[in-house]
Short mmCIF file of C-alpha atoms and ligand atoms in Angstrom, two decimals:
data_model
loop_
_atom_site.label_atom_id
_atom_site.label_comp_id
_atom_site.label_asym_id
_atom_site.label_seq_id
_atom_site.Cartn_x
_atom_site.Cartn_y
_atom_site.Cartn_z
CA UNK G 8 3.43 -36.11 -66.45
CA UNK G 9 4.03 -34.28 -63.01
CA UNK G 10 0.11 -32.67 -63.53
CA UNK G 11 -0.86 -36.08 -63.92
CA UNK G 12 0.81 -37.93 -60.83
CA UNK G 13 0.21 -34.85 -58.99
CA UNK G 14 -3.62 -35.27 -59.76
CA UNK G 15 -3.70 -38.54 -58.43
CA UNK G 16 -1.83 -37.96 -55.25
CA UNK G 17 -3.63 -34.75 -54.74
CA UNK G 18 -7.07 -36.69 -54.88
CA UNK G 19 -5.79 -39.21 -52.25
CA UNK G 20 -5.02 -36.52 -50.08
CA UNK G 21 -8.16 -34.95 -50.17
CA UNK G 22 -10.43 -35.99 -47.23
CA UNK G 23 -13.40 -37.47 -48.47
CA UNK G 24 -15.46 -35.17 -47.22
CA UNK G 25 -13.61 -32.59 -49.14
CA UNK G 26 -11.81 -29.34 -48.40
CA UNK G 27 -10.16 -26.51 -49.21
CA UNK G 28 -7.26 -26.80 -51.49
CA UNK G 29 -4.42 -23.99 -52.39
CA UNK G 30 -2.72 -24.02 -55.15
CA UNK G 31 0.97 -22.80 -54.99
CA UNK G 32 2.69 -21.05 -58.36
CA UNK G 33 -0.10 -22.77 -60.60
CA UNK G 34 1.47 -21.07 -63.68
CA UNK G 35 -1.21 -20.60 -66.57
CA UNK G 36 -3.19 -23.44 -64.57
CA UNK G 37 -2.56 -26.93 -66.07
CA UNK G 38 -1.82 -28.29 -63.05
CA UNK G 39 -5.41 -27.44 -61.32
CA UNK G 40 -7.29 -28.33 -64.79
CA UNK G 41 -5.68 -31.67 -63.98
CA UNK G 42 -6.15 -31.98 -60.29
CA UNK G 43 -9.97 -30.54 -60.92
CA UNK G 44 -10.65 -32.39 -64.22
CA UNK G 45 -9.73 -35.82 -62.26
CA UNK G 46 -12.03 -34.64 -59.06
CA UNK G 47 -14.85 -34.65 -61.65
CA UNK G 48 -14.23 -38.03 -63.19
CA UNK G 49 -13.94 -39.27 -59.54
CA UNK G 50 -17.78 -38.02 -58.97
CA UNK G 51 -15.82 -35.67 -56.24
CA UNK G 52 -16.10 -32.47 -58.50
CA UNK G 53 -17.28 -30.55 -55.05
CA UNK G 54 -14.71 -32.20 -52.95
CA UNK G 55 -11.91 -29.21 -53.90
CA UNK G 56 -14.19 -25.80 -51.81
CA UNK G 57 -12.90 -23.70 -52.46
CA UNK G 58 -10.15 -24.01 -54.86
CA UNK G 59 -7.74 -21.26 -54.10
CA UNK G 60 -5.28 -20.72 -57.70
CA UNK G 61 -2.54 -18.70 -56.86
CA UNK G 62 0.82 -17.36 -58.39
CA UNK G 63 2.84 -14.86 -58.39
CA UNK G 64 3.82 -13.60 -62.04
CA UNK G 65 0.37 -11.44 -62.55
CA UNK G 66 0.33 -12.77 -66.40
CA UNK G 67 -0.10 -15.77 -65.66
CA UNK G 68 -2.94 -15.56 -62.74
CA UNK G 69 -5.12 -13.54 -65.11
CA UNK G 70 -4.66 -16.23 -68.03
CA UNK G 71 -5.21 -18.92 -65.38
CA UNK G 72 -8.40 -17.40 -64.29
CA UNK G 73 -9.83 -17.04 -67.51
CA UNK G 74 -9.04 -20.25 -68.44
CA UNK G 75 -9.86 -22.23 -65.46
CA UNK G 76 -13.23 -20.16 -65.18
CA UNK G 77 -14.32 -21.29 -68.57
CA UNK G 78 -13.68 -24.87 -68.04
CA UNK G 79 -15.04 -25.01 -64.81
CA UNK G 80 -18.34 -22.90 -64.68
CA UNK G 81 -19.63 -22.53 -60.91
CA UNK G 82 -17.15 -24.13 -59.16
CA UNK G 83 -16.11 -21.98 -56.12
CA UNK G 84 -12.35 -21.14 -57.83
CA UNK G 85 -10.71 -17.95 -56.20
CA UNK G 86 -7.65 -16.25 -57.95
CA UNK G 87 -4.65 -14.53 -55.90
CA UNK G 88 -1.21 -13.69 -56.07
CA UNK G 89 1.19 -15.30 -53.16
CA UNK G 90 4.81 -14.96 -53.65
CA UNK G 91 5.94 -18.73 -52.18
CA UNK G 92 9.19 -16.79 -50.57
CA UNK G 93 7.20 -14.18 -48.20
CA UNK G 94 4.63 -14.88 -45.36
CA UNK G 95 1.49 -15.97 -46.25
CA UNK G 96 -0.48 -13.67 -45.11
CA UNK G 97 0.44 -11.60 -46.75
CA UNK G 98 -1.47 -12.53 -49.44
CA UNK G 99 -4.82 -12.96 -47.02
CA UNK G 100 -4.46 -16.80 -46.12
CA UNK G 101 -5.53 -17.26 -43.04
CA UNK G 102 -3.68 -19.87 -40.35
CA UNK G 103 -5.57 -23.30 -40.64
CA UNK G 104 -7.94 -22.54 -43.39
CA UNK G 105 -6.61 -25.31 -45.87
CA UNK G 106 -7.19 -29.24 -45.79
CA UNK G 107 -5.03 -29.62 -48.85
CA UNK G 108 -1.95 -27.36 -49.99
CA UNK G 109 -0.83 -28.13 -53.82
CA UNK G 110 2.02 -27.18 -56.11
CA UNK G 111 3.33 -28.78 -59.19
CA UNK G 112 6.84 -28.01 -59.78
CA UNK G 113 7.31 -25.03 -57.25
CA UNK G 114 7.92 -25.67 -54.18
CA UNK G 115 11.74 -26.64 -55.19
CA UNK G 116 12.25 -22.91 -56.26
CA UNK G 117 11.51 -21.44 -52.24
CA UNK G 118 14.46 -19.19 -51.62
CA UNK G 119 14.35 -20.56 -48.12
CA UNK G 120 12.92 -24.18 -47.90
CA UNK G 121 12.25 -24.30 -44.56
CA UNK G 122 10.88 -21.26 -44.23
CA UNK G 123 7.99 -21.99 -47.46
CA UNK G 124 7.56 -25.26 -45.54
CA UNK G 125 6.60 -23.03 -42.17
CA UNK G 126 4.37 -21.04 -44.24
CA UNK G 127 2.69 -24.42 -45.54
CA UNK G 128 2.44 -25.96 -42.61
CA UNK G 129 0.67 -22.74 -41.24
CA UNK G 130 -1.68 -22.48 -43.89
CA UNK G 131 -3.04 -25.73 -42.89
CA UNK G 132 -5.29 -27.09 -40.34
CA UNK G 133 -4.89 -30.33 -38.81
CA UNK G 134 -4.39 -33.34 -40.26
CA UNK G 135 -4.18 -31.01 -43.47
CA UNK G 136 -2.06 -32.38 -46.31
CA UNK G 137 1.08 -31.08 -48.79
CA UNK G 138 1.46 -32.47 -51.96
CA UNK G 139 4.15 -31.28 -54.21
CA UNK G 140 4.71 -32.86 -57.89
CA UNK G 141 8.41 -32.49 -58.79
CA UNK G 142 11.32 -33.11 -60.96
CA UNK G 143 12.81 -35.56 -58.29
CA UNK G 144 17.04 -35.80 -58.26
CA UNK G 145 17.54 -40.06 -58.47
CA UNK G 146 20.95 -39.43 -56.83
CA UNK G 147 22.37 -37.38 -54.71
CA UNK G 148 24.69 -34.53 -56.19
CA UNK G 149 24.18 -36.39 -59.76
CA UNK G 150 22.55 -33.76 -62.24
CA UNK G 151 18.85 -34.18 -64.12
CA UNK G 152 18.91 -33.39 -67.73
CA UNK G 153 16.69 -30.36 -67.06
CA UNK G 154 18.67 -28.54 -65.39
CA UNK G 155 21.23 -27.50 -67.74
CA UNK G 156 18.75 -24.86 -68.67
CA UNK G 157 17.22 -23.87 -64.69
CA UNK G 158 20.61 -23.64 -63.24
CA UNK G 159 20.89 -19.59 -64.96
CA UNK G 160 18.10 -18.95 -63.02
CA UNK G 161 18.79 -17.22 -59.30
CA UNK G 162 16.30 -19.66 -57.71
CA UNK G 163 18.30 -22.62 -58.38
CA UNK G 164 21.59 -20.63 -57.42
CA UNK G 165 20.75 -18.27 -54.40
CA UNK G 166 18.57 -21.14 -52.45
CA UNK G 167 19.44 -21.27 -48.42
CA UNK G 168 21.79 -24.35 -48.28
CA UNK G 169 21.01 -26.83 -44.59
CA UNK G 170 23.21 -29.72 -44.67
CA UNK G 171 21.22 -33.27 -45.29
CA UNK G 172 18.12 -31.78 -47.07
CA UNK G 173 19.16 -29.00 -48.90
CA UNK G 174 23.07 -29.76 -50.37
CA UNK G 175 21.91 -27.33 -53.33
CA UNK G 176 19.11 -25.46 -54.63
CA UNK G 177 16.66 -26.81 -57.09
CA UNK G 178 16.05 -30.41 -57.55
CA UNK G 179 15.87 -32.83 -54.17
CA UNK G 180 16.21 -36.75 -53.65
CA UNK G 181 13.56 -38.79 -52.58
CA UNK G 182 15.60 -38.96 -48.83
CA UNK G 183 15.87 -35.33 -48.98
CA UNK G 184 12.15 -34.38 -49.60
CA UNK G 185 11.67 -36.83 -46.83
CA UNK G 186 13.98 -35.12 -44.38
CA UNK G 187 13.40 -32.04 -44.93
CA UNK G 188 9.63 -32.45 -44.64
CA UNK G 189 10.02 -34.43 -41.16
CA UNK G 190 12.74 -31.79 -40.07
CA UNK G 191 9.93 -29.11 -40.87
CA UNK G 192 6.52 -30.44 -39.15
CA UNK G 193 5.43 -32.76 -41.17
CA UNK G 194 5.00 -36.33 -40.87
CA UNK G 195 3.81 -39.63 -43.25
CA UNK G 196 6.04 -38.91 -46.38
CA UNK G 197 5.26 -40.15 -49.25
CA UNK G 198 6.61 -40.51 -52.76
CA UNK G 199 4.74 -41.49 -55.76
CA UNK G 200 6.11 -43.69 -57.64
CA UNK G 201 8.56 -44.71 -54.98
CA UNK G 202 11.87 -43.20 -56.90
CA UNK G 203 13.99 -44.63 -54.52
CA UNK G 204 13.11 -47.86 -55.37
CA UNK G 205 12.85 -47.80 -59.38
CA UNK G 206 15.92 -45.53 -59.79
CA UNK G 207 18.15 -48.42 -60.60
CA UNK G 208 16.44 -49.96 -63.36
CA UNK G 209 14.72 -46.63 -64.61
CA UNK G 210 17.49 -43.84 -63.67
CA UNK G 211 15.42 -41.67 -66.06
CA UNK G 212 12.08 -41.40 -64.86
CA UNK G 213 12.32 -38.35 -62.44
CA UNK G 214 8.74 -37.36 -61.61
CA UNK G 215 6.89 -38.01 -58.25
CA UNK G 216 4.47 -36.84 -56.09
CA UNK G 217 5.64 -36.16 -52.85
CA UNK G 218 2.73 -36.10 -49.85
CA UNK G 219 3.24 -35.19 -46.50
CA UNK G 220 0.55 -35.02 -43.52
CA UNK G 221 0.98 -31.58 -41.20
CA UNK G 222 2.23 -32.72 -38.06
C1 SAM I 321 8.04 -24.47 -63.30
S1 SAM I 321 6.68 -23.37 -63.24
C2 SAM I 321 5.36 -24.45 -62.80
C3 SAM I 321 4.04 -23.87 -63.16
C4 SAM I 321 2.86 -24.83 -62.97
N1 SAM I 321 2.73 -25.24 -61.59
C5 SAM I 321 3.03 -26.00 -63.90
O1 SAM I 321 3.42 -27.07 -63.45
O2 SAM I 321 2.76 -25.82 -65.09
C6 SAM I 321 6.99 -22.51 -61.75
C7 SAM I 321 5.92 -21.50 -61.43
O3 SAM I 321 6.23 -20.92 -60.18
C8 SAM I 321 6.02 -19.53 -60.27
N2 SAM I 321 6.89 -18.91 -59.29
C9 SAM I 321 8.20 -18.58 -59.40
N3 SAM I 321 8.64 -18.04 -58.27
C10 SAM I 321 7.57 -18.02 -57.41
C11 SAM I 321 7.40 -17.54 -56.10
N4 SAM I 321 8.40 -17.00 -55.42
N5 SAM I 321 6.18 -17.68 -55.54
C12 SAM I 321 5.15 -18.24 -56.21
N6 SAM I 321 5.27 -18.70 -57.47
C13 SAM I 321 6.47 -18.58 -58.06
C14 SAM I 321 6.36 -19.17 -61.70
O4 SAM I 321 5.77 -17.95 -62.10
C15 SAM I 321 5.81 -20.37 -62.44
O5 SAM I 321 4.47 -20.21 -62.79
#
């Protein structure tokens, strides 16, 4: 499901002229197979140049790559580790160089949001977009199912708290993603399907993409 909404939102955002697109903690790559499979249907297979895949468990870059390689022959795909929680360049990417920056359920984990969100907005040039697909929190300080299971993990425990945007780590609101996109340089937020208004009737449905222009 997020892979899915992600992939739409992610093609939106994509100018149509194309650009280039990083992927944040892309796991073993379902997300990008998604994003890239619906870029081909779209007759926009080129649009994503290059595609940078990146993550920071080794594991699962190398089974991306081979993966993502073989179902996408040719297609200018680059491979790299990045480590959401430390500068970006350290891992080589350069200010400005991205139209697009992507990440399917991991941008909630950054240590220090605002500081991930600096990196982001860095990484892109102007007008360049952020679209994250997430595990969105309907209401404030009201748990989601899945996170009986991520609370154990120090991410969701040891995240930089700010007042308004970031009450806990983990999962966000709607109005949270929203502030603490504007608060960080970003502007035109977006959320896919809009949560905030749906919540009511479907309190269970907890997946959006959330979009965000670089300010
Ligand atoms: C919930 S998984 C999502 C994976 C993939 N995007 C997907 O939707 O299938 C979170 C991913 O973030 C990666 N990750 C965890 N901490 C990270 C960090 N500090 N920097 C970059 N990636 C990280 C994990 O290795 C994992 O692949």
């Amino acid at each position: 499901m997020s892979n899915a909404i992600g992939a739409v939102a992610a093609e939106r955002a994509l100018p149509a002229g194309g650009g280039a697109v990083i992927e944040l903690g892309g796991g073993f790559g379902s997300g990008a197979e998604a994003l890239l499979a619906r870029l081909d249907a779209a007759g926009r297979g080129a649009a994503a140049a290059p595609y940078r895949f990146t993550e920071l468990a080794p594991m699962f870059l190398r089974r991306a790559e081979r993966t993502l390689r073989a179902r996408f022959p040719g297609r200018p795909l680059e491979f790299g580790a990045l480590d959401i929680n430390r500068p970006f360049g350290e891992a080589g990417i350069a200010p400005g160089a991205y139209s697009l920056v992507y990440g399917v359920n991991v941008v909630h984990i950054a240590r220090d949001l605002a500081a991930t969100l600096g990196e982001i907005r860095t990484a892109l040039g102007d007008g360049g977009m952020l679209v994250v697909a997430e595990c969105v929190r309907p209401f404030a300080g009201r748990p989601v199912y899945v996170e009986l299971a991520f609370n154990l993990l120090g991410a969701f425990r040891d995240a930089v708290l700010v007042p308004g945007w970031r009450p806990n780590g983990g999962f966000l609101t709607p109005e949270q993603w929203r502030s603490a996109l504007e608060a960080n340089g970003f502007a035109d937020v977006a959320v896919f399907p809009d949560i905030a208004a749906i919540r009511k009737v479907i309190p269970q449905f907890v997946v959006a993409a959330i979009s965000a222009r670089r300010a």
